[in-house]
Amino acid sequence: MSGTAPAGTVLEEAAGTGLGEAAEKVRILAAQHAADADADRAMNREVVAALREAGFARHFVASRFGGAEGSFAELTSAVMTVGEACAATAWCVSLCAYSARFAAHLPEEGHRALWGDDPDTVVATALMPVGRARRADGGWRLTGQWAYVSGIDFADWALVCAVVPGAGEGPPRMRFFALPRGTYTVRETWDSVGMRATGSHTVVVDDVLVPDHLSFDRGDMLSGRNGTSDLPAHNVPFQAVGGLTFIAPVVGAATGALSAAAGTLTGRKRSQTGELKVVRASGRIDAARHLVLENARVLDERLFTPGHMARNERNATFAAELLQEAVGLLVGAAGTGGLGEGQALQRFWRDVTSATSHVALQYDTAARKNYGAVLLGPED
């Protein structure tokens, strides 16, 4: 862990399943390959193997399949640790853990299909319902294209959402469908200036039959109702997660940016102005970290009141704002010396800017309306 991070804020939080220690190993390896991964727009194979071995994919998988049944706090701290070296790697380890939690809503036979042979199966998820499916013998015929599917390059399964006809004259519904690699194709469409190595490409499905045991109703995931598993982590309202999946990697990346900026402010480059900006940035990063860890605590303690869930959304979006400001201050402190292509700071800056543009980290997506109602009451 970098010397600039306050003691006891990351690794000490991630105890219990060994994920914290494993995350530190992934961090070290990811640091060695971060620059090349950014340039190549793909994660290094050794890093992919390391994230599998570390246990991110199995973190929320049931123990009867060899999973860890881990906590949200463990995962959040471990993701932050990895993010100190490479935001893209942290983003992917976070999403592969949460994707397994989503897939836990599948029927029992679906659980066996995904994890019966390997608890470290990597799932990549597309949350937006942009595909279409229709009923067929034994399942559903699925067609669609889903953009921005992070980690799809090395995923074993894709979990995508599609619109399906409603019952009778009722409105359309939405369902998730799990597809093993080989039943979909990947178009390389990810060209963002930041988070390049996430490989967030487009999944294409052309009239594929998906059996019933590889599908579930989107409403179950949103409400947190799980008819297959009674594990606490598998029964969490989607709103309560409040962007935690996406903000934890950014906290780690900002911590890495703090270390990178500090490394440039030596000798004649050090000044009172630069010191002030670094100190101000560090406060924002610590504040964001506390808010994000508080979100994980709410989930682990199952405080699913409207107020707690709306505050989790507010915490995630406000943390994103703080971290954007912090990295901007660090770039200002380092000056042109931190923006060279060979400098880690400019990569962290691009990654934080790109990651915090995600829809889950925007006030108007949900935080404004839901937490506004908590603070001010419902709209007239």
Short mmCIF file of N, CA, C and O in Angstrom, two decimals, residues 72 98 232 236-237 240-242 244 294-304 312:
data_model
loop_
_atom_site.label_atom_id
_atom_site.label_comp_id
_atom_site.label_asym_id
_atom_site.label_seq_id
_atom_site.Cartn_x
_atom_site.Cartn_y
_atom_site.Cartn_z
N PHE A 72 -19.72 -7.00 2.11
CA PHE A 72 -19.53 -5.82 1.27
C PHE A 72 -18.32 -5.01 1.72
O PHE A 72 -17.61 -4.44 0.90
N TYR A 98 -19.67 -8.23 -8.15
CA TYR A 98 -21.08 -7.85 -8.11
C TYR A 98 -21.91 -8.57 -9.17
O TYR A 98 -23.10 -8.84 -8.97
N PRO A 232 -27.62 -13.46 2.89
CA PRO A 232 -27.90 -12.03 3.02
C PRO A 232 -27.44 -11.20 1.82
O PRO A 232 -28.18 -10.33 1.34
N VAL A 236 -30.49 -8.16 -1.41
CA VAL A 236 -30.23 -6.74 -1.16
C VAL A 236 -30.92 -5.90 -2.22
O VAL A 236 -30.71 -6.12 -3.42
N PRO A 237 -31.74 -4.93 -1.85
CA PRO A 237 -32.36 -4.05 -2.85
C PRO A 237 -31.29 -3.33 -3.68
O PRO A 237 -30.28 -2.87 -3.14
N ALA A 240 -30.02 0.08 -2.62
CA ALA A 240 -29.14 0.17 -1.45
C ALA A 240 -27.67 0.15 -1.83
O ALA A 240 -26.83 0.72 -1.14
N VAL A 241 -27.36 -0.52 -2.94
CA VAL A 241 -25.96 -0.59 -3.37
C VAL A 241 -25.46 0.81 -3.69
O VAL A 241 -24.30 1.15 -3.44
N GLY A 242 -26.33 1.65 -4.23
CA GLY A 242 -26.04 3.07 -4.35
C GLY A 242 -24.75 3.44 -5.05
O GLY A 242 -24.04 4.36 -4.64
N LEU A 244 -22.02 1.74 -5.18
CA LEU A 244 -20.83 1.22 -4.50
C LEU A 244 -19.94 0.43 -5.46
O LEU A 244 -18.71 0.51 -5.38
N GLU A 294 -18.94 3.66 4.64
CA GLU A 294 -20.22 3.73 5.34
C GLU A 294 -21.31 3.04 4.50
O GLU A 294 -22.18 2.35 5.05
N ASN A 295 -21.27 3.21 3.19
CA ASN A 295 -22.22 2.52 2.33
C ASN A 295 -22.11 1.01 2.49
O ASN A 295 -23.12 0.30 2.56
N ALA A 296 -20.89 0.50 2.54
CA ALA A 296 -20.69 -0.94 2.72
C ALA A 296 -21.24 -1.40 4.07
O ALA A 296 -21.84 -2.47 4.17
N ARG A 297 -21.05 -0.59 5.09
CA ARG A 297 -21.56 -0.95 6.42
C ARG A 297 -23.09 -1.04 6.41
O ARG A 297 -23.68 -1.95 7.00
N VAL A 298 -23.73 -0.10 5.74
CA VAL A 298 -25.19 -0.12 5.63
C VAL A 298 -25.66 -1.44 5.01
O VAL A 298 -26.64 -2.05 5.46
N LEU A 299 -24.96 -1.88 3.98
CA LEU A 299 -25.33 -3.14 3.32
C LEU A 299 -25.11 -4.34 4.22
O LEU A 299 -25.97 -5.22 4.32
N ASP A 300 -23.96 -4.39 4.87
CA ASP A 300 -23.66 -5.54 5.73
C ASP A 300 -24.58 -5.60 6.94
O ASP A 300 -24.93 -6.68 7.42
N GLU A 301 -25.00 -4.43 7.44
CA GLU A 301 -25.90 -4.40 8.60
C GLU A 301 -27.37 -4.40 8.18
O GLU A 301 -28.25 -4.37 9.04
N ARG A 302 -27.61 -4.43 6.86
CA ARG A 302 -28.95 -4.57 6.30
C ARG A 302 -29.90 -3.45 6.77
O ARG A 302 -31.03 -3.69 7.18
N LEU A 303 -29.41 -2.24 6.66
CA LEU A 303 -30.20 -1.07 7.05
C LEU A 303 -30.95 -0.54 5.83
O LEU A 303 -30.65 0.53 5.30
N PHE A 304 -31.94 -1.31 5.39
CA PHE A 304 -32.59 -1.01 4.13
C PHE A 304 -33.83 -0.13 4.30
O PHE A 304 -34.89 -0.39 3.75
N ASN A 312 -27.15 6.27 0.72
CA ASN A 312 -26.10 5.53 0.01
C ASN A 312 -25.92 6.07 -1.40
O ASN A 312 -24.79 6.21 -1.89
#
